[in-house]
Amino acid sequence: MMAGVVAAQQRWLVETDRSLATDGVWTEYPLPNPGSGPTTIALAPDGSAWFTEGQGNRIGRINPDGTGLKEFPLPNANSSPRIIALGSDGNMWFSEHSGNRMGRIAPDGTIAEFAIPTPNSMPRAIALGADGNIWFGEFAGGKIGRITPQGVITEFPIPTPDSGPRALAAGPDGTIWFSEFNASKIGRITPDGTITEFTLPRPNSGPGDITAGTDGNMWFLELNGQMDGRKVDGNRVGRITMNGTITEFQIPSATGSPTNIAVGPDRNIWFTKGGVVGKVVPDGTITEVPMPPNSGGTGLTAGSDRQTPKRLSNRLWVASAAGNKLLFLTFK
């Protein structure tokens, strides 16, 4: 389906919305500027989708029906905005991977930036914590950062040197959970900065994106192939309980690498992997749904955005950097 053709109106789900499913038909919203590189998406309370343009160096916003697209250039060139999430202050917050800053954009498009104290820290994933602050991982800095709504930043060094914190998410236990790509560990940090680490069963498993599931556990991806100067042997979806018990599930397709993970409208785990999105049911069974040609999914969301999945919409949104578009599946 092309832009402007919407199968069903977007809405927020209620508790009685159970056993939803998608027919696998995609709705697509192409972006007007070539090479924008949409990376991740987050949903605002009004249902609008906000997204980072990693190559275009902009933050975008679009209404659920595909109208009202606005793009906001960042103040500094080559900032490479990466992950975006709704803050407790009602603004959208995002990481600037190359700019070494955290950004904040108000509903009217006003942008503020906050420099990270550690130079060249390469901030990546961010999430809203139970404490009302935004937490972020410093991939090159080896630290977990916390920024208040006022922009005050505190950094916490990870015990394992050069661990490469790649992604993080808020857990149901009130802590922040994060992946250590270089160290093959999953970490947990309390609001006061106490860190605990859990070693994965296999070395070079390359843990990546992570999110909280509806089952009270954290779910994460294990990347695959050569990336960030390391060859990893993952291609799995992992689950870790609150006490640190880890289970891994092999992804059926052998080639490529999974990228991002989120809870879908059906309350199952979903992830992007090249030209497909994968669904993981609670027992670990994985099925894959094809995307339109030349789509190549990156970030995805149904509204929970790396928090515990209390807020979900009836759409699974996907950012396609390769296809220079946003697209979604509708669940009924």
CSV table of C-alpha atoms in Angstrom, one decimal:
chain,number,residue,atom,x,y,z
A,1,MET,CA,0.0,0.0,0.0
A,2,MET,CA,1.2,3.5,-0.8
A,3,ALA,CA,1.2,6.7,1.2
A,4,GLY,CA,-2.2,8.1,2.0
A,5,VAL,CA,-3.9,4.6,1.9
A,6,VAL,CA,-4.6,3.6,5.5
A,7,ALA,CA,-6.1,0.3,6.3
A,8,ALA,CA,-7.4,1.2,9.8
A,9,GLN,CA,-7.3,4.2,12.1
A,10,GLN,CA,-4.5,4.2,14.6
A,11,ARG,CA,-5.7,3.8,18.2
A,12,TRP,CA,-4.3,3.0,21.7
A,13,LEU,CA,-5.1,-0.5,22.9
A,14,VAL,CA,-7.0,-1.2,26.0
A,15,GLU,CA,-6.7,-4.2,28.3
A,16,THR,CA,-9.4,-6.2,26.5
A,17,ASP,CA,-7.6,-6.0,23.2
A,18,ARG,CA,-6.2,-9.5,23.1
A,19,SER,CA,-5.3,-12.0,20.4
A,20,LEU,CA,-4.7,-9.3,17.8
A,21,ALA,CA,-3.1,-10.3,14.5
A,22,THR,CA,-2.0,-8.7,11.3
A,23,ASP,CA,-2.8,-9.7,7.7
A,24,GLY,CA,0.8,-8.8,6.7
A,25,VAL,CA,-0.3,-5.9,4.5
A,26,TRP,CA,2.0,-2.9,4.8
A,27,THR,CA,1.2,0.8,4.6
A,28,GLU,CA,4.1,2.9,3.4
A,29,TYR,CA,5.0,6.6,3.9
A,30,PRO,CA,7.9,7.6,1.6
A,31,LEU,CA,10.1,10.5,2.9
A,32,PRO,CA,10.5,13.5,0.5
A,33,ASN,CA,14.3,14.0,0.9
A,34,PRO,CA,16.5,11.2,-0.6
A,35,GLY,CA,18.9,9.6,1.7
A,36,SER,CA,17.3,10.7,5.0
A,37,GLY,CA,18.1,7.4,6.6
A,38,PRO,CA,15.2,7.0,9.1
A,39,THR,CA,16.6,5.1,12.0
A,40,THR,CA,14.2,4.7,14.9
A,41,ILE,CA,10.6,5.8,15.7
A,42,ALA,CA,8.7,6.7,18.9
A,43,LEU,CA,5.0,7.5,19.4
A,44,ALA,CA,3.8,10.7,21.1
A,45,PRO,CA,0.6,10.7,23.3
A,46,ASP,CA,-1.3,12.2,20.4
A,47,GLY,CA,-0.4,9.2,18.2
A,48,SER,CA,2.1,11.1,16.0
A,49,ALA,CA,5.2,9.3,15.0
A,50,TRP,CA,8.6,11.0,15.7
A,51,PHE,CA,11.7,9.6,14.1
A,52,THR,CA,15.4,10.2,13.7
A,53,GLU,CA,17.0,10.7,10.3
A,54,GLY,CA,20.5,9.5,10.9
A,55,GLN,CA,21.8,10.4,7.4
A,56,GLY,CA,19.6,13.5,7.0
A,57,ASN,CA,20.7,14.9,10.4
A,58,ARG,CA,17.1,15.7,11.2
A,59,ILE,CA,14.2,14.8,13.5
A,60,GLY,CA,10.9,14.1,11.7
A,61,ARG,CA,7.3,14.0,12.7
A,62,ILE,CA,4.3,12.6,10.9
A,63,ASN,CA,0.6,12.2,11.7
A,64,PRO,CA,-0.8,8.7,11.8
A,65,ASP,CA,-2.6,9.2,8.5
A,66,GLY,CA,0.5,10.3,6.7
A,67,THR,CA,-0.2,14.0,6.7
A,68,GLY,CA,1.6,16.8,8.5
A,69,LEU,CA,5.1,15.6,7.8
A,70,LYS,CA,7.6,18.1,9.4
A,71,GLU,CA,11.4,17.7,9.5
A,72,PHE,CA,13.6,19.6,11.9
A,73,PRO,CA,17.3,20.0,11.1
A,74,LEU,CA,19.7,19.6,14.0
A,75,PRO,CA,21.8,22.7,14.9
A,76,ASN,CA,25.1,20.9,14.3
A,77,ALA,CA,26.1,19.1,11.2
A,78,ASN,CA,27.0,15.3,11.2
A,79,SER,CA,25.3,14.7,14.6
A,80,SER,CA,23.9,11.4,13.4
A,81,PRO,CA,20.7,11.2,15.6
A,82,ARG,CA,20.2,7.6,16.5
A,83,ILE,CA,17.5,6.6,19.1
A,84,ILE,CA,14.4,8.6,20.1
A,85,ALA,CA,12.0,8.2,23.0
A,86,LEU,CA,9.3,10.1,24.9
A,87,GLY,CA,10.4,11.8,28.1
A,88,SER,CA,8.6,12.3,31.3
A,89,ASP,CA,8.4,16.0,30.4
A,90,GLY,CA,6.3,15.4,27.3
A,91,ASN,CA,9.2,16.1,25.0
A,92,MET,CA,11.0,13.7,22.7
A,93,TRP,CA,14.6,12.9,23.6
A,94,PHE,CA,17.2,11.5,21.3
A,95,SER,CA,20.9,10.5,21.1
A,96,GLU,CA,23.4,12.1,18.8
A,97,HIS,CA,25.8,9.3,18.0
A,98,SER,CA,28.4,11.3,16.2
A,99,GLY,CA,27.7,14.6,17.9
A,100,ASN,CA,28.3,13.3,21.4
A,101,ARG,CA,25.2,15.0,22.7
A,102,MET,CA,21.8,14.3,24.0
A,103,GLY,CA,19.0,16.2,22.3
A,104,ARG,CA,15.5,17.3,23.3
A,105,ILE,CA,12.8,18.3,20.9
A,106,ALA,CA,9.5,20.0,22.0
A,107,PRO,CA,6.2,19.3,20.3
A,108,ASP,CA,6.6,22.6,18.4
A,109,GLY,CA,10.0,21.5,17.0
A,110,THR,CA,12.2,23.6,19.4
A,111,ILE,CA,15.5,21.7,19.9
A,112,ALA,CA,17.9,21.8,22.8
A,113,GLU,CA,21.2,19.9,23.0
A,114,PHE,CA,23.3,18.8,26.0
A,115,ALA,CA,27.0,17.9,25.7
A,116,ILE,CA,28.1,14.6,27.2
A,117,PRO,CA,31.1,15.1,29.5
A,118,THR,CA,33.0,12.1,28.2
A,119,PRO,CA,34.5,13.0,24.8
A,120,ASN,CA,33.6,10.8,21.7
A,121,SER,CA,31.4,8.6,23.9
A,122,MET,CA,29.1,7.6,20.9
A,123,PRO,CA,25.7,7.6,22.7
A,124,ARG,CA,23.3,5.0,21.2
A,125,ALA,CA,20.1,3.7,22.8
A,126,ILE,CA,18.1,5.7,25.3
A,127,ALA,CA,15.1,4.9,27.5
A,128,LEU,CA,12.9,6.6,30.0
A,129,GLY,CA,13.5,5.3,33.5
A,130,ALA,CA,11.1,4.8,36.3
A,131,ASP,CA,12.8,7.7,38.0
A,132,GLY,CA,11.6,10.1,35.3
A,133,ASN,CA,15.0,10.6,33.8
A,134,ILE,CA,16.3,9.5,30.4
A,135,TRP,CA,19.1,6.9,30.5
A,136,PHE,CA,21.5,6.3,27.7
A,137,GLY,CA,24.4,4.0,26.8
A,138,GLU,CA,27.9,5.3,25.7
A,139,PHE,CA,29.1,2.7,23.3
A,140,ALA,CA,32.7,4.0,23.1
A,141,GLY,CA,32.7,5.6,26.5
A,142,GLY,CA,32.0,2.4,28.4
A,143,LYS,CA,29.4,4.1,30.6
A,144,ILE,CA,25.7,4.4,31.3
A,145,GLY,CA,24.5,8.0,31.4
A,146,ARG,CA,21.5,9.6,33.0
A,147,ILE,CA,20.0,13.0,32.0
A,148,THR,CA,17.3,14.8,33.9
A,149,PRO,CA,14.5,16.7,32.2
A,150,GLN,CA,16.6,19.9,32.9
A,151,GLY,CA,19.6,18.5,31.1
A,152,VAL,CA,21.9,17.5,34.0
A,153,ILE,CA,24.0,14.5,33.1
A,154,THR,CA,25.5,11.9,35.4
A,155,GLU,CA,27.7,9.1,34.1
A,156,PHE,CA,28.3,5.6,35.6
A,157,PRO,CA,31.3,3.5,34.5
A,158,ILE,CA,30.6,-0.1,33.7
A,159,PRO,CA,32.8,-2.5,35.6
A,160,THR,CA,33.9,-4.4,32.5
A,161,PRO,CA,36.3,-2.2,30.5
A,162,ASP,CA,35.4,-1.5,26.8
A,163,SER,CA,32.2,-3.4,27.2
A,164,GLY,CA,30.4,-1.5,24.4
A,165,PRO,CA,27.0,-0.8,25.8
A,166,ARG,CA,24.9,-0.9,22.7
A,167,ALA,CA,21.3,-0.7,23.9
A,168,LEU,CA,19.2,-0.3,27.0
A,169,ALA,CA,15.7,-0.4,28.2
A,170,ALA,CA,13.6,0.1,31.4
A,171,GLY,CA,12.7,-3.1,33.2
A,172,PRO,CA,9.7,-4.0,35.3
A,173,ASP,CA,11.9,-4.0,38.4
A,174,GLY,CA,12.5,-0.3,38.2
A,175,THR,CA,16.1,-0.6,36.9
A,176,ILE,CA,17.7,-0.1,33.5
A,177,TRP,CA,18.9,-3.1,31.6
A,178,PHE,CA,21.6,-2.9,28.9
A,179,SER,CA,23.5,-5.0,26.5
A,180,GLU,CA,27.3,-5.1,26.4
A,181,PHE,CA,28.2,-5.8,22.8
A,182,ASN,CA,31.9,-6.2,23.2
A,183,ALA,CA,31.8,-8.2,26.4
A,184,SER,CA,28.9,-10.6,25.6
A,185,LYS,CA,27.1,-9.6,28.8
A,186,ILE,CA,23.7,-8.1,29.9
A,187,GLY,CA,23.9,-5.5,32.6
A,188,ARG,CA,21.5,-3.9,35.0
A,189,ILE,CA,21.8,-0.5,36.7
A,190,THR,CA,19.7,0.7,39.6
A,191,PRO,CA,18.6,4.4,39.9
A,192,ASP,CA,21.5,5.1,42.3
A,193,GLY,CA,24.0,3.7,39.8
A,194,THR,CA,24.7,0.2,41.1
A,195,ILE,CA,25.6,-2.1,38.3
A,196,THR,CA,25.3,-5.9,38.0
A,197,GLU,CA,26.5,-7.9,35.0
A,198,PHE,CA,25.3,-11.3,33.6
A,199,THR,CA,27.6,-13.2,31.2
A,200,LEU,CA,25.9,-14.8,28.2
A,201,PRO,CA,26.4,-18.5,27.5
A,202,ARG,CA,28.6,-18.0,24.4
A,203,PRO,CA,31.5,-15.6,23.7
A,204,ASN,CA,31.1,-13.2,20.8
A,205,SER,CA,27.3,-13.5,20.9
A,206,GLY,CA,27.1,-9.8,20.2
A,207,PRO,CA,24.1,-8.7,22.3
A,208,GLY,CA,22.3,-5.7,20.8
A,209,ASP,CA,18.9,-4.1,21.2
A,210,ILE,CA,16.9,-5.0,24.3
A,211,THR,CA,13.3,-4.4,25.6
A,212,ALA,CA,10.9,-5.4,28.3
A,213,GLY,CA,8.4,-8.1,27.4
A,214,THR,CA,4.9,-8.5,28.6
A,215,ASP,CA,6.0,-11.6,30.5
A,216,GLY,CA,8.0,-9.7,33.1
A,217,ASN,CA,11.4,-10.6,31.5
A,218,MET,CA,13.8,-8.7,29.3
A,219,TRP,CA,14.2,-9.7,25.7
A,220,PHE,CA,17.3,-8.9,23.6
A,221,LEU,CA,18.8,-9.6,20.2
A,222,GLU,CA,22.2,-11.2,19.4
A,223,LEU,CA,23.7,-9.7,16.3
A,224,ASN,CA,25.4,-11.6,13.5
A,225,GLY,CA,28.4,-11.0,11.3
A,226,GLN,CA,31.0,-8.3,11.1
A,227,MET,CA,30.1,-5.0,12.8
A,228,ASP,CA,31.7,-2.3,14.9
A,229,GLY,CA,35.1,-3.9,14.5
A,230,ARG,CA,34.1,-7.3,15.8
A,231,LYS,CA,32.8,-10.5,14.2
A,232,VAL,CA,30.0,-11.9,16.3
A,233,ASP,CA,28.1,-15.2,16.1
A,234,GLY,CA,24.6,-14.4,17.4
A,235,ASN,CA,21.6,-14.6,15.1
A,236,ARG,CA,19.4,-15.3,18.2
A,237,VAL,CA,16.8,-13.8,20.4
A,238,GLY,CA,17.6,-13.9,24.1
A,239,ARG,CA,15.5,-13.7,27.2
A,240,ILE,CA,16.8,-12.9,30.7
A,241,THR,CA,14.7,-13.1,33.8
A,242,MET,CA,15.0,-10.6,36.7
A,243,ASN,CA,17.3,-13.0,38.5
A,244,GLY,CA,19.6,-13.3,35.5
A,245,THR,CA,18.6,-16.7,34.0
A,246,ILE,CA,19.3,-16.5,30.2
A,247,THR,CA,17.6,-18.5,27.4
A,248,GLU,CA,18.5,-18.2,23.7
A,249,PHE,CA,16.3,-18.9,20.6
A,250,GLN,CA,17.8,-19.4,17.2
A,251,ILE,CA,16.4,-17.2,14.4
A,252,PRO,CA,15.3,-19.3,11.4
A,253,SER,CA,16.9,-17.3,8.6
A,254,ALA,CA,20.6,-18.0,8.5
A,255,THR,CA,21.9,-14.8,6.8
A,256,GLY,CA,21.9,-11.2,7.9
A,257,SER,CA,21.6,-9.8,11.4
A,258,PRO,CA,18.7,-8.7,13.5
A,259,THR,CA,18.7,-5.0,14.3
A,260,ASN,CA,16.0,-3.7,16.7
A,261,ILE,CA,13.4,-5.3,19.0
A,262,ALA,CA,10.1,-4.2,20.4
A,263,VAL,CA,6.8,-5.4,21.8
A,264,GLY,CA,4.1,-5.5,19.1
A,265,PRO,CA,0.4,-4.8,19.3
A,266,ASP,CA,-0.2,-8.5,19.8
A,267,ARG,CA,2.0,-8.3,22.9
A,268,ASN,CA,4.6,-10.6,21.4
A,269,ILE,CA,8.2,-9.7,20.8
A,270,TRP,CA,9.0,-8.4,17.3
A,271,PHE,CA,12.3,-7.5,15.6
A,272,THR,CA,13.7,-6.2,12.3
A,273,LYS,CA,16.1,-8.2,10.2
A,274,GLY,CA,16.9,-7.1,6.7
A,275,GLY,CA,13.8,-7.5,4.6
A,276,VAL,CA,11.7,-9.2,7.2
A,277,VAL,CA,10.2,-8.6,10.7
A,278,GLY,CA,10.3,-11.5,13.1
A,279,LYS,CA,7.7,-12.4,15.7
A,280,VAL,CA,8.7,-14.3,18.9
A,281,VAL,CA,5.9,-15.9,21.0
A,282,PRO,CA,6.5,-16.6,24.7
A,283,ASP,CA,7.8,-20.2,24.2
A,284,GLY,CA,10.5,-18.8,21.8
A,285,THR,CA,9.0,-19.9,18.5
A,286,ILE,CA,10.0,-17.4,15.8
A,287,THR,CA,8.2,-16.7,12.5
A,288,GLU,CA,9.2,-14.1,10.0
A,289,VAL,CA,6.9,-11.7,8.0
A,290,PRO,CA,8.3,-10.3,4.7
A,291,MET,CA,8.5,-6.6,4.2
A,292,PRO,CA,7.9,-4.9,0.8
A,293,PRO,CA,10.9,-5.0,-1.6
A,294,ASN,CA,13.8,-2.6,-0.9
A,295,SER,CA,12.5,-1.8,2.6
A,296,GLY,CA,15.3,-3.0,5.0
A,297,GLY,CA,13.9,-2.3,8.5
A,298,THR,CA,15.8,-0.6,11.3
A,299,GLY,CA,13.9,0.7,14.3
A,300,LEU,CA,10.4,-0.4,15.2
A,301,THR,CA,7.7,0.4,17.8
A,302,ALA,CA,4.1,-0.1,18.7
A,303,GLY,CA,4.4,2.6,21.4
A,304,SER,CA,6.2,1.1,24.4
A,305,ASP,CA,9.6,2.4,23.2
A,306,ARG,CA,11.9,0.5,25.5
A,307,GLN,CA,9.7,0.9,28.5
A,308,THR,CA,7.6,-1.8,30.1
A,309,PRO,CA,4.8,-2.3,27.6
A,310,LYS,CA,1.9,-0.5,29.3
A,311,ARG,CA,1.2,1.7,26.3
A,312,LEU,CA,0.6,0.0,22.9
A,313,SER,CA,-1.1,1.0,19.7
A,314,ASN,CA,-2.7,-1.2,17.0
A,315,ARG,CA,0.2,-0.5,14.6
A,316,LEU,CA,3.7,-1.8,14.4
A,317,TRP,CA,5.7,1.0,12.9
A,318,VAL,CA,9.1,0.4,11.2
A,319,ALA,CA,11.7,2.8,10.0
A,320,SER,CA,13.4,1.8,6.8
A,321,ALA,CA,16.7,3.5,6.2
A,322,ALA,CA,17.3,1.5,3.0
A,323,GLY,CA,13.9,2.4,1.6
A,324,ASN,CA,13.9,6.0,2.9
A,325,LYS,CA,10.4,5.6,4.3
A,326,LEU,CA,8.2,4.7,7.3
A,327,LEU,CA,5.8,1.8,7.1
A,328,PHE,CA,3.5,-0.1,9.4
A,329,LEU,CA,1.4,-3.2,9.9
A,330,THR,CA,-2.1,-2.9,11.4
A,331,PHE,CA,-3.3,-5.4,13.9
A,332,LYS,CA,-7.0,-6.2,14.4
